[in-house]
Short mmCIF file of C-alpha atoms in Angstrom, two decimals:
data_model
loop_
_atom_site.label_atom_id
_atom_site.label_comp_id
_atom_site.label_asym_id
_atom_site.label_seq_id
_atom_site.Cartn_x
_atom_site.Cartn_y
_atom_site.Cartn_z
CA UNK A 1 18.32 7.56 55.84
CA UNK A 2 16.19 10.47 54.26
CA UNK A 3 13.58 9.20 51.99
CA UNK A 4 15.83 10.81 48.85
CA UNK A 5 18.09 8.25 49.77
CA UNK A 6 15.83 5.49 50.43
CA UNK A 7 15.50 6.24 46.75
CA UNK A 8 18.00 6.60 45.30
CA UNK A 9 19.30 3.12 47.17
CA UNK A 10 15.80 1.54 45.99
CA UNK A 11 16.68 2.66 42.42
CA UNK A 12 20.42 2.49 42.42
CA UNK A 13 20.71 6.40 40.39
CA UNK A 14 23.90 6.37 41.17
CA UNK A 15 25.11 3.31 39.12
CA UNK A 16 26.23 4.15 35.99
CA UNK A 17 24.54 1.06 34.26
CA UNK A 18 20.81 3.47 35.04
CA UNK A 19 22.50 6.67 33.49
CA UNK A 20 22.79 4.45 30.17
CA UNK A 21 20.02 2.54 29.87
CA UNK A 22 18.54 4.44 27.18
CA UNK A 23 20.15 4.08 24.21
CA UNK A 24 19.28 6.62 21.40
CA UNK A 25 22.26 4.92 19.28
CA UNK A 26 20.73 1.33 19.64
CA UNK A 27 24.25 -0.45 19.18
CA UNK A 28 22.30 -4.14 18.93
CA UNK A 29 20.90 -2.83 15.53
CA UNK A 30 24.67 -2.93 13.86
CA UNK A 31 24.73 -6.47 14.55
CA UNK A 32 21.49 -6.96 12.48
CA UNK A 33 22.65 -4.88 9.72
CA UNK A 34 25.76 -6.59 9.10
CA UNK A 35 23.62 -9.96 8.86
CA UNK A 36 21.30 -8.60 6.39
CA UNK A 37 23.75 -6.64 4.29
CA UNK A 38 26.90 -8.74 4.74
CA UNK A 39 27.00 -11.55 2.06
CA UNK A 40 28.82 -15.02 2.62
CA UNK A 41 31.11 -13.94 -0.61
CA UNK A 42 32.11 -10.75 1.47
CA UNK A 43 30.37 -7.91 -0.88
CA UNK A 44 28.28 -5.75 1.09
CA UNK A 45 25.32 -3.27 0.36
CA UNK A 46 27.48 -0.92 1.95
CA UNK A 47 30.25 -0.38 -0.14
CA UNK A 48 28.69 -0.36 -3.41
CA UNK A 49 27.38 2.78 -5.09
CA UNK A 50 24.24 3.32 -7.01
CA UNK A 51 24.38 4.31 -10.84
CA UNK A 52 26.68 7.97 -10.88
CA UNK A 53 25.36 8.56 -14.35
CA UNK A 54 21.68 8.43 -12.97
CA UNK A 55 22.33 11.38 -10.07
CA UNK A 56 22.05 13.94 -13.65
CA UNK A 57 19.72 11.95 -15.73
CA UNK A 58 16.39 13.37 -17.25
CA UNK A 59 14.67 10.26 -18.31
CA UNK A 60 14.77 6.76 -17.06
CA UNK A 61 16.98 4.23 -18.51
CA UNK A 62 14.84 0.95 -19.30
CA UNK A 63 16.21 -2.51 -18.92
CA UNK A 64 14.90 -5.64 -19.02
CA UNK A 65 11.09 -6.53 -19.09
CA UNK A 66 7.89 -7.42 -17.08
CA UNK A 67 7.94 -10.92 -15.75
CA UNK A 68 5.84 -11.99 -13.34
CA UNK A 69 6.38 -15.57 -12.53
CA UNK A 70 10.28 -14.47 -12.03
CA UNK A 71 9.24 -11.56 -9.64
CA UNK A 72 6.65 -13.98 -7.78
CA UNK A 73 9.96 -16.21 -6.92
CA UNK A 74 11.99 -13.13 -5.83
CA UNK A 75 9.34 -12.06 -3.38
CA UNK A 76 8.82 -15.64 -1.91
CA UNK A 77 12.35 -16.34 -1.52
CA UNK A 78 15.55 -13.71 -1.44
CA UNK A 79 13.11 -10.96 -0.31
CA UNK A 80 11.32 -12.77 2.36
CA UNK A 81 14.44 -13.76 3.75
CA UNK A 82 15.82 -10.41 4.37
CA UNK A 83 12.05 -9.16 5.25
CA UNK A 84 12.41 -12.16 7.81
CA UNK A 85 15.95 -11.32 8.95
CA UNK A 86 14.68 -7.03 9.62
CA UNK A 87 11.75 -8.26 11.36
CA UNK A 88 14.22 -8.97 13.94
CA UNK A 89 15.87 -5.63 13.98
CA UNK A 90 15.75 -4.09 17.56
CA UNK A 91 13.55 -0.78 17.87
CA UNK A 92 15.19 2.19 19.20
CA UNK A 93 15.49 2.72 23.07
CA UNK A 94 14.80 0.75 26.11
CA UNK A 95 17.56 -1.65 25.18
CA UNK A 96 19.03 -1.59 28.67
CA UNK A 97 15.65 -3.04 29.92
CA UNK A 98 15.05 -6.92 30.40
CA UNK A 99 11.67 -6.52 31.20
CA UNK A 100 11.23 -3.96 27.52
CA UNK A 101 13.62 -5.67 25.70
CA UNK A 102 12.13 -9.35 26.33
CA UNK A 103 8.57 -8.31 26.00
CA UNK A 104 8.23 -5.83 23.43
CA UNK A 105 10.81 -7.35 21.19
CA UNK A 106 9.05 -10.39 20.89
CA UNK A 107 5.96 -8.76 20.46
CA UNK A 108 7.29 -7.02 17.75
CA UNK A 109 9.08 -9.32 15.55
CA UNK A 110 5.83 -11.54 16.32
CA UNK A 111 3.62 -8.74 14.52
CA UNK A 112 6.34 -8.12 11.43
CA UNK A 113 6.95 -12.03 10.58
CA UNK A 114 2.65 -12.66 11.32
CA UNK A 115 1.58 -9.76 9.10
CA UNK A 116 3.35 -11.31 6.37
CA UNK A 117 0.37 -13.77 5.84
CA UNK A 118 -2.02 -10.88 5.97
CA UNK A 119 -0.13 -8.32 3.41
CA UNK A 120 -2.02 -6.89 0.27
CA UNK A 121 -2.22 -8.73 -2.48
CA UNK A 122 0.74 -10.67 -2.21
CA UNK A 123 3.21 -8.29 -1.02
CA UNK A 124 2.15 -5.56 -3.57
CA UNK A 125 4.45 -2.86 -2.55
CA UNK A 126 7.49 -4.44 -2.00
CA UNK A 127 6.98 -6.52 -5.50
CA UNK A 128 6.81 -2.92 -7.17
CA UNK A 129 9.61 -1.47 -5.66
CA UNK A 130 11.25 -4.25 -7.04
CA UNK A 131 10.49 -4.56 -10.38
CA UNK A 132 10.53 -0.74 -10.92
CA UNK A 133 13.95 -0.90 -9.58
CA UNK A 134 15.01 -3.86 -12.19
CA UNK A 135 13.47 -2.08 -14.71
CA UNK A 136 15.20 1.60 -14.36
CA UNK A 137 18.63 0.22 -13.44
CA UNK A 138 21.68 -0.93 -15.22
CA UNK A 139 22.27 -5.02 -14.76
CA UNK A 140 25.44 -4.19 -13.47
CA UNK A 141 23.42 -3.00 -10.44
CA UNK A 142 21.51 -5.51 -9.55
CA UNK A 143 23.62 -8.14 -8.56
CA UNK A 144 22.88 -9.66 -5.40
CA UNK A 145 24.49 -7.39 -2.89
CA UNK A 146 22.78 -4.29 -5.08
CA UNK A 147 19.70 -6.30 -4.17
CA UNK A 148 19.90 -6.87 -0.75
CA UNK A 149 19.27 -3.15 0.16
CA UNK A 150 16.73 -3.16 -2.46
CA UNK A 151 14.96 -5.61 -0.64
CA UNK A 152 15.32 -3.77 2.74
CA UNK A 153 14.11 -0.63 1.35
CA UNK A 154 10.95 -3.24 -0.28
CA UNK A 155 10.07 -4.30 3.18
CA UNK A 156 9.99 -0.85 4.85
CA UNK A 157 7.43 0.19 2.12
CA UNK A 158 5.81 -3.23 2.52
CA UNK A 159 5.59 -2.75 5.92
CA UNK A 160 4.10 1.19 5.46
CA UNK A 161 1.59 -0.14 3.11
CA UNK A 162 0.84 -3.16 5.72
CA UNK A 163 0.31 -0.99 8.65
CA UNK A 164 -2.44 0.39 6.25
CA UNK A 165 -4.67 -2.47 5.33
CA UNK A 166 -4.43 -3.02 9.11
CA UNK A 167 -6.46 0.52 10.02
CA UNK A 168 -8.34 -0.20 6.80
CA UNK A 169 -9.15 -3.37 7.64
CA UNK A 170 -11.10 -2.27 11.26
CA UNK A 171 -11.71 0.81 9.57
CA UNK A 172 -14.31 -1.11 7.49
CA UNK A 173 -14.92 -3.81 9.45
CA UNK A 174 -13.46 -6.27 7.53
CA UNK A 175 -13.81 -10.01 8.57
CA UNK A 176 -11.10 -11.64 6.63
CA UNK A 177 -7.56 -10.55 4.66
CA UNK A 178 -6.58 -13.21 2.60
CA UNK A 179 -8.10 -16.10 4.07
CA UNK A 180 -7.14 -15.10 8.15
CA UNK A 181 -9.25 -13.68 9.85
CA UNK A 182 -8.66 -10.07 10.12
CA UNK A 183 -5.83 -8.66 11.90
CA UNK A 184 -8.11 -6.29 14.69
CA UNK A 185 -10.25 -9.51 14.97
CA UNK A 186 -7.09 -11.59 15.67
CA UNK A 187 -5.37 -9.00 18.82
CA UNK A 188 -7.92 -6.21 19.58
CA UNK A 189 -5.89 -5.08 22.44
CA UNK A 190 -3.24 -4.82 20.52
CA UNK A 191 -4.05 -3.74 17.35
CA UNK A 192 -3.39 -0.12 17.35
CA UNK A 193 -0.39 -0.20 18.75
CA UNK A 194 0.82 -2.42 16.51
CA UNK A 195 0.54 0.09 13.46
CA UNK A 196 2.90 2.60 15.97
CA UNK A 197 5.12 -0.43 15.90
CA UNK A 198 4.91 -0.79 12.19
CA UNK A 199 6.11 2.43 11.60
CA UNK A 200 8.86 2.74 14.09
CA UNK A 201 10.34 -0.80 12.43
CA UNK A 202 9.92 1.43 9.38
CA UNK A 203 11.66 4.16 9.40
CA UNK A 204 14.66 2.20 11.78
CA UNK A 205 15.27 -0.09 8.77
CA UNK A 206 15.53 3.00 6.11
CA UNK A 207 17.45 5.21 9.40
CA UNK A 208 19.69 2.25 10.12
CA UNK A 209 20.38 -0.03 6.75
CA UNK A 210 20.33 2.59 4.37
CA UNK A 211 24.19 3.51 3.93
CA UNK A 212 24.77 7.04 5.33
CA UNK A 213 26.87 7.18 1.63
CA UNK A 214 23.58 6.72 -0.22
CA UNK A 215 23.06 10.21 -1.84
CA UNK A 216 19.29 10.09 -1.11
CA UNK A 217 19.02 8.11 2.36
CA UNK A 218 17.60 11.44 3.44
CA UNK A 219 14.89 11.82 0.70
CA UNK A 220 13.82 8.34 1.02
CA UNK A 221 13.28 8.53 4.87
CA UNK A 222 11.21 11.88 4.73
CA UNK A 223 9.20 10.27 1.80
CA UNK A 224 8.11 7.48 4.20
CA UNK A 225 7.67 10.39 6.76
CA UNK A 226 5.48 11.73 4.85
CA UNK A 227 3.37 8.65 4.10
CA UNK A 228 2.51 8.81 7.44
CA UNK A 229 1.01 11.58 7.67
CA UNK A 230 -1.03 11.25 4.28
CA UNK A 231 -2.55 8.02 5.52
CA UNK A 232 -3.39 9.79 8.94
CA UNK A 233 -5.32 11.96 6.71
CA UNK A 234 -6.81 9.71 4.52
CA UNK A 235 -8.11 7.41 7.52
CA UNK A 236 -9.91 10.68 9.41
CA UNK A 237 -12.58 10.28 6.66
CA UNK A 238 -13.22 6.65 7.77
CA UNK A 239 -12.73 7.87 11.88
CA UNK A 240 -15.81 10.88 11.30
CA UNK A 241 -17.84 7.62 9.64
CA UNK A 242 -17.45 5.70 12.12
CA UNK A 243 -18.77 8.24 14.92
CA UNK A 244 -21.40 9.00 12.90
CA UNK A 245 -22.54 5.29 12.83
CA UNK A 246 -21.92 4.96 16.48
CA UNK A 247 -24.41 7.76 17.21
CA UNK A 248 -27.07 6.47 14.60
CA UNK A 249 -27.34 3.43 16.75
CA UNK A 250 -27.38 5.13 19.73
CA UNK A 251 -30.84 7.21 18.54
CA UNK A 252 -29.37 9.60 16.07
CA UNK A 253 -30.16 9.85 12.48
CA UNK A 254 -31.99 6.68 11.25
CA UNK A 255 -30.54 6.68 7.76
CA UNK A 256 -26.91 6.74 6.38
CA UNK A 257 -24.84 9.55 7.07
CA UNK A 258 -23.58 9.76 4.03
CA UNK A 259 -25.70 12.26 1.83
CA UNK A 260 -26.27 11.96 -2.01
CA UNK A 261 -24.94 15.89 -2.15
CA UNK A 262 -21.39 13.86 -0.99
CA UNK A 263 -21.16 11.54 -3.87
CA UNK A 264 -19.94 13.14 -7.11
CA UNK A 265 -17.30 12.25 -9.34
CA UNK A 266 -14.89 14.77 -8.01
CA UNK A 267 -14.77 13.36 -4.55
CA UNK A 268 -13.98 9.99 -6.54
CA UNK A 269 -11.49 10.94 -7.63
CA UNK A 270 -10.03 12.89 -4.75
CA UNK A 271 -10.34 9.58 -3.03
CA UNK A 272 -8.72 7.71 -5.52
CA UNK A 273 -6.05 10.18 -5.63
CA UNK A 274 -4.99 9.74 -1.63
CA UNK A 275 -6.17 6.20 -1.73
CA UNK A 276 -3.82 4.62 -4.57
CA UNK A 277 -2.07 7.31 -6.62
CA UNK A 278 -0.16 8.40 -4.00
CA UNK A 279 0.88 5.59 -2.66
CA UNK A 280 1.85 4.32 -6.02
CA UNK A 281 3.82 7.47 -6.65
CA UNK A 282 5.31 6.55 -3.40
CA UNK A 283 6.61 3.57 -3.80
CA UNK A 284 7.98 4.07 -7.83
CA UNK A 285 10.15 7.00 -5.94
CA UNK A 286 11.28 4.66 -3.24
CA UNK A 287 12.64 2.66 -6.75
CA UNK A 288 14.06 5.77 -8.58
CA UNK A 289 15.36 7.04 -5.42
CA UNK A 290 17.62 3.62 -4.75
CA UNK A 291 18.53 3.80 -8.29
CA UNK A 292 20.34 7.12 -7.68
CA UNK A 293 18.13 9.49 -10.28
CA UNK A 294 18.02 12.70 -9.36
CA UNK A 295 16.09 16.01 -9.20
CA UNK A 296 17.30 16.72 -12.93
CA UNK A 297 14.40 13.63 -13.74
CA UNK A 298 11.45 15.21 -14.77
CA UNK A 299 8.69 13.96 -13.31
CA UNK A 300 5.98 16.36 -13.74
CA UNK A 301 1.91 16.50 -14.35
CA UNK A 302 1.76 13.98 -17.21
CA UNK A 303 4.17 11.36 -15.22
CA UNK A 304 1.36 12.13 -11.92
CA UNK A 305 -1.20 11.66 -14.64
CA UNK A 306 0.03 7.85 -15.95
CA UNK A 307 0.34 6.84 -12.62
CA UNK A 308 -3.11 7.76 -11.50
CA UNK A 309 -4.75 6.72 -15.06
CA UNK A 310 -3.01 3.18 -13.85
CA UNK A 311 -3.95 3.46 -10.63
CA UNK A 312 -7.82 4.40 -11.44
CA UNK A 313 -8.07 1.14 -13.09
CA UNK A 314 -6.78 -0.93 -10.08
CA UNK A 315 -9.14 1.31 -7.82
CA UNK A 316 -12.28 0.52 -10.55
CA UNK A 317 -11.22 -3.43 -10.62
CA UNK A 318 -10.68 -3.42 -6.75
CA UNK A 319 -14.79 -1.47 -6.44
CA UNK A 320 -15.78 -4.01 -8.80
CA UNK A 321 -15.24 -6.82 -6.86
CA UNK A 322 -15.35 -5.51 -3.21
CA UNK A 323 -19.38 -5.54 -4.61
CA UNK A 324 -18.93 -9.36 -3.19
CA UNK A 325 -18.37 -8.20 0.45
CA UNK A 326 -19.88 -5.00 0.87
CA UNK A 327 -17.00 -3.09 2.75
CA UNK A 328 -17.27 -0.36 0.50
CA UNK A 329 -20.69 -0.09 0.98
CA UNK A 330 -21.15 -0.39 4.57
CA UNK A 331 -18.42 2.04 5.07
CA UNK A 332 -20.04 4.76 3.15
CA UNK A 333 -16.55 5.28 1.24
CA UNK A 334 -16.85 6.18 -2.15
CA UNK A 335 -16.85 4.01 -5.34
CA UNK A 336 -17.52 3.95 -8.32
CA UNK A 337 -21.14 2.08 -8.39
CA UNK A 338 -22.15 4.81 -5.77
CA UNK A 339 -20.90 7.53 -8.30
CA UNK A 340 -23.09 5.70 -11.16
CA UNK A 341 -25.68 5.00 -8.86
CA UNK A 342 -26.21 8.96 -8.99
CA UNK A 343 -25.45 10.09 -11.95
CA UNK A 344 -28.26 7.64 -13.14
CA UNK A 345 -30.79 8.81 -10.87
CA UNK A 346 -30.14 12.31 -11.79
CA UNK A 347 -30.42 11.75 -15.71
CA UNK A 348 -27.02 12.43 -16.50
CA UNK A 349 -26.60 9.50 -18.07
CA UNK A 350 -29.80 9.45 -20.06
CA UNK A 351 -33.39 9.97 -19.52
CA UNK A 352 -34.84 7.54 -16.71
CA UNK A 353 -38.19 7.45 -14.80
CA UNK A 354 -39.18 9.40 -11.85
CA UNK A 355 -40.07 6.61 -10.23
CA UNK A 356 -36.22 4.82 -10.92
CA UNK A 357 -34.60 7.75 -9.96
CA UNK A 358 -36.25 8.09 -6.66
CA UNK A 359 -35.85 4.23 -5.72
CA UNK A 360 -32.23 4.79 -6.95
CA UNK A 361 -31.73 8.45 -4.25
CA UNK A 362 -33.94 6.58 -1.40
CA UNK A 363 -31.53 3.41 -1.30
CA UNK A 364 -28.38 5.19 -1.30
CA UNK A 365 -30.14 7.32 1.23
CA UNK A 366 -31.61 4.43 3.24
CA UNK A 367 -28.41 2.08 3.08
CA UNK A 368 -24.79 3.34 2.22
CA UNK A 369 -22.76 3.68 4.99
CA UNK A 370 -25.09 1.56 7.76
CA UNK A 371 -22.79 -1.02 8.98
CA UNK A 372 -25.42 -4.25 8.28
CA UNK A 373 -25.01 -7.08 5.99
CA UNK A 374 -28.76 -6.44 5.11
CA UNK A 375 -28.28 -2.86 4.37
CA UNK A 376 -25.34 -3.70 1.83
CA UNK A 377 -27.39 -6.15 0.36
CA UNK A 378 -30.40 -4.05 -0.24
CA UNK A 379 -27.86 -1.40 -2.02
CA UNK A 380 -26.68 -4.27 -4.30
CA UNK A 381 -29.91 -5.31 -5.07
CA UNK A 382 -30.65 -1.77 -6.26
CA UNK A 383 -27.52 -1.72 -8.65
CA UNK A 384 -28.81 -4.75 -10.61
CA UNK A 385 -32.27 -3.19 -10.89
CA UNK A 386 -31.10 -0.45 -12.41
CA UNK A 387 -27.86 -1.76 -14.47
CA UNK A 388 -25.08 0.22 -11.87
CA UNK A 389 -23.00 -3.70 -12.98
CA UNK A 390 -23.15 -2.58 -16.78
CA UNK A 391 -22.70 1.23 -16.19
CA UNK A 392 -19.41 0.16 -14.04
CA UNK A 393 -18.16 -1.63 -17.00
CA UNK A 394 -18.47 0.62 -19.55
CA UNK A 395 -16.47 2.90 -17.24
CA UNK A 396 -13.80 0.11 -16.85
CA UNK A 397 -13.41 0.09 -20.65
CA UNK A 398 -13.32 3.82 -20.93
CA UNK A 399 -10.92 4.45 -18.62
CA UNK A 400 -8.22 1.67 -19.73
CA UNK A 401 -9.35 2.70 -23.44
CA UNK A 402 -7.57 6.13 -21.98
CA UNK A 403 -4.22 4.40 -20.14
CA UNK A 404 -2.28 3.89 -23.57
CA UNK A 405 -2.44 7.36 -24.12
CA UNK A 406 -1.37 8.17 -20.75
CA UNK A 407 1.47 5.36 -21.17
CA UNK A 408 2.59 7.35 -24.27
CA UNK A 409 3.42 10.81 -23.04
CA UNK A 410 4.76 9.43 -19.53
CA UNK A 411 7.44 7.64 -21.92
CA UNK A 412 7.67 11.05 -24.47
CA UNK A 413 8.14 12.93 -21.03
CA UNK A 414 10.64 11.19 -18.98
CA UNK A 415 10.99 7.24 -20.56
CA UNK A 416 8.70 6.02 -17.56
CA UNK A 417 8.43 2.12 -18.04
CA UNK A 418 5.14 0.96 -20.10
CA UNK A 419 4.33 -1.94 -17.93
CA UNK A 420 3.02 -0.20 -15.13
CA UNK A 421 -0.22 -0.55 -15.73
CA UNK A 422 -0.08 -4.08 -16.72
CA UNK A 423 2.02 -4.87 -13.70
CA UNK A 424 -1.19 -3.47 -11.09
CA UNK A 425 -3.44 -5.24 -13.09
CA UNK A 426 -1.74 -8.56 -13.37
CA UNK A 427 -0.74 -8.37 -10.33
CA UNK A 428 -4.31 -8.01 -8.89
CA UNK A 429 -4.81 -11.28 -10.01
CA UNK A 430 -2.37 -13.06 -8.51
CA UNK A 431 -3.89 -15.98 -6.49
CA UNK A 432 -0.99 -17.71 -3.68
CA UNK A 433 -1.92 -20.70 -3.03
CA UNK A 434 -5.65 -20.03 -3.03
CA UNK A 435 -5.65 -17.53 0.07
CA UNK A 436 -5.07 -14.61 -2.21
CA UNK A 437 -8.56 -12.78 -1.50
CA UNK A 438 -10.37 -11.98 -4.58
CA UNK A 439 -7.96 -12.62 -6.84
CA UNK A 440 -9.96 -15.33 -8.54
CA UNK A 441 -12.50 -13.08 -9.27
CA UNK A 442 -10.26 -10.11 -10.40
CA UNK A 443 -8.66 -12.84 -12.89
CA UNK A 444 -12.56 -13.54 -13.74
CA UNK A 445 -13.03 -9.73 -14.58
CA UNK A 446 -10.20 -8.89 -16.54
CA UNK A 447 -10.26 -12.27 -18.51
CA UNK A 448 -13.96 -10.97 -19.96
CA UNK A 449 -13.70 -10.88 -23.86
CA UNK A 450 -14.56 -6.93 -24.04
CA UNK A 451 -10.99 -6.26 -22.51
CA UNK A 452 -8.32 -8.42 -23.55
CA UNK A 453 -7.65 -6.35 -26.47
CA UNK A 454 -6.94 -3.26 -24.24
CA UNK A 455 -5.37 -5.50 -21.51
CA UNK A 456 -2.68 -7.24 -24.38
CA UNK A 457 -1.74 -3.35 -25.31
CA UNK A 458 -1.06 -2.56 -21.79
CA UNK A 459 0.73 -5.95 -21.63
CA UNK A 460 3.03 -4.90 -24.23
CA UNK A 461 5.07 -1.95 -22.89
CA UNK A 462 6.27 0.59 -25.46
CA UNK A 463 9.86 -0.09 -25.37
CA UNK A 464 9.71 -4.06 -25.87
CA UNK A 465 7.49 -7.07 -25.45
CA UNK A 466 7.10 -8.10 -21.51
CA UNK A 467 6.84 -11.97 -20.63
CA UNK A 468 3.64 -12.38 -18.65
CA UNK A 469 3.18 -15.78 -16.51
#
């Protein structure tokens, strides 16, 4: 026998169970559909049809109102068991395989039902794409098979927005997410891969529950598509940090690499931009896209503009209390302290000593961006010397002094819902069951007498009074 044939015995190529054991199709993912879809009364996601008289619409259609405790029961029960049930759902390929198929399958549906615990802020995305969905749709479309491939298209954003704080997380060498330890701590082997796997079980929900009938299916997919590659982007920043640390320990530069020419204002808000805007944007047009609004919806600069006035605030609050770990600050990412820092030192926001101003440029020098608990300290020492706490404040006041404004001519533009704002912030401070991390102290910040005033206009959206829990 010639050693072809020794092969192709050894291998059995000419078996027609080998020709077919990759399978593009993945026929095992129908099965999971029809459980998650499928209702015991016999309507199904499939075979209903999102509002016509939204696919020509130029402003949203409000309904209902904000209310938190309600939307806190939806995400712990209906939506985590359909989260629960896709977790399950088989990725693409390799199905033919015992060895694949028992091994990475597990793996996988391991990782999606584990990361629940570890999810920002209590399932942030997915509790947006929910509300905004409730609040831009008729009632008549949100019955409970409506829902169900709300809550499908929730966890694929959840899940985008999860594979995230994961990179973020050993980006910054984070130590904890909500009282675990952190995910990279918990399976460095495995880690990276797992965000690959995060993705994949991403887009094979939206490819495979999403009825082909669904006018936008297509849109919504290349919108996660492109999530991907803006937080490949974003986390390059955090990547050329981290080499630069690597080779100040090995006997490069012995300071931070992170020079005071880098932090201005601008670049804060370019970061806050890629960091929360778009990801906001992201997930409200995950909402108006299920809802079946089309490209006649305007949703121009001054819509762009009320979601990043909204999500400034939750970037300011979420800098304001990352002070208590230091992330920010051993990272060398940009916040707004650092951004105060130097436009104290460099008189721009009043006269100060030569003396202050040179303490303030040598300890942002010295400190921000060296991965040590002692160098983060030192910085936050140097923000209380000089009142950075106080400045950051003011700035917190100023800026949601400006989000009613904002709120206004989102609504004048295209009827965008009021509550936005006040959803992020609320929602900030959300504690579950006392693992929520930071969310006490959040709570503590925005319950401070200077802005409860601005925080009860927020609460009330333009268009009618929300209930707030």
């Amino acid at each position: 026998m010639s050693s072809q044939e020794d092969l192709r015995a050894l291998f059995r190529l000419d078996e027609p169970r080998f020709v077919g054991c990759y399978d593009p199709a993945n026929r095992r993912t129908a099965d999971f559909v029809d459980g998650c879809l499928a209702l015991p009364d016999g309507s199904d996601a499939r075979r209903v049809t999102p509002p016509a008289e939204n696919l020509t619409a130029e402003r949203f259609h409000l309904y209902g109102a904000l209310d938190l405790g309600a939307l806190r029961q939806e995400v712990d029960g209906p939506y985590r068991e359909v989260h629960d049930h896709l977790a399950a759902i088989p990725l693409f390929g390799y199905n033919g395989s015992a060895f694949n198929g028992k091994h990475n399958e597990a793996w996988a549906e391991h990782l999606m039902r584990s990361l629940w615990s570890l999810s920002w802020q209590h399932h942030y995305g997915a509790a947006l794409v929910i509300h905004f969905y409730r609040r831009i749709t008729p009632p008549e479309y949100q019955s409970a098979a409506h829902m169900r491939l709300v809550y499908a298209v929730a966890a694929a954003a959840d899940w985008l927005t999860t594979a995230t704080i994961v990179m973020d997380d050993w980006m910054d060498g984070a130590r904890l997410r909500n009282g675990h330890a952190a995910w990279h701590l918990q399976h460095p082997r495995s880690f990276a891969n797992d965000g690959v796997i995060v993705v994949a079980k991403t887009l094979n929900v939206l490819s495979a529950v999403v009825p082909d009938r669904h006018p936008f299916k297509r849109e919504m997919r290349d919108r996660a598509v492109r999530q991907v590659a803006h937080f490949a982007n974003y986390f390059a920043y955090h990547s050329m940090m981290d080499l630069r640390r690597a080779e100040a320990s090995s006997g490069g530069a012995g300071h931070s690499p992170l020079t005071v020419d880098d932090i201005t204002a601008d670049d804060y808000q370019s970061v806050v931009f890629n960091r929360a805007t778009d990801w906001i944007h992201f997930l409200v047009d995950m909402s108006r896209l299920l809802a079946g609004y089309g490209a006649h919806l305007t949703d121009g600069e001054v819509f762009m503009d009320y979601v990043a006035g909204a999500s400034t605030v939750g970037c300011v609050v979420d800098d304001i209390v990352d002070a208590s770990t230091g992330e920010d600050l051993r990272c060398g990412e940009t916040t707004i302290q650092l951004i105060l820092a130097v436009e104290r030192a460099e008189g721009r926001l009043g006269p100060i000593a030569a003396e202050d101003a040179a303490d303030i440029l040598r300890t942002l020098r010295d400190h921000v961006g060296v991965d040590t608990d002692t160098d983060a300290e030192a910085v936050r020492r140097m923000y209380v010397r000089h009142g950075i706490p106080e400045l950051t404040l003011d700035y917190l006041e100023a800026v949601l002094n400006r989000v009613p404004q904002l709120r206004r001519a989102a609504m004048e533009e295209c009827g965008a819902p009021g509550d936005l704002p006040a959803f992020m912030l609320h929602w900030l401070a959300i504690d579950r069951g006392g693992n929520t991390e930071r969310a006490q102290e959040s709570g503590e910040l925005l319950g401070q007498e200077r802005f409860r005033d601005l925080l009860t206009q927020l609460t009330h959206a333009d268009e009618g009074q929300a209930t707030l829990v």
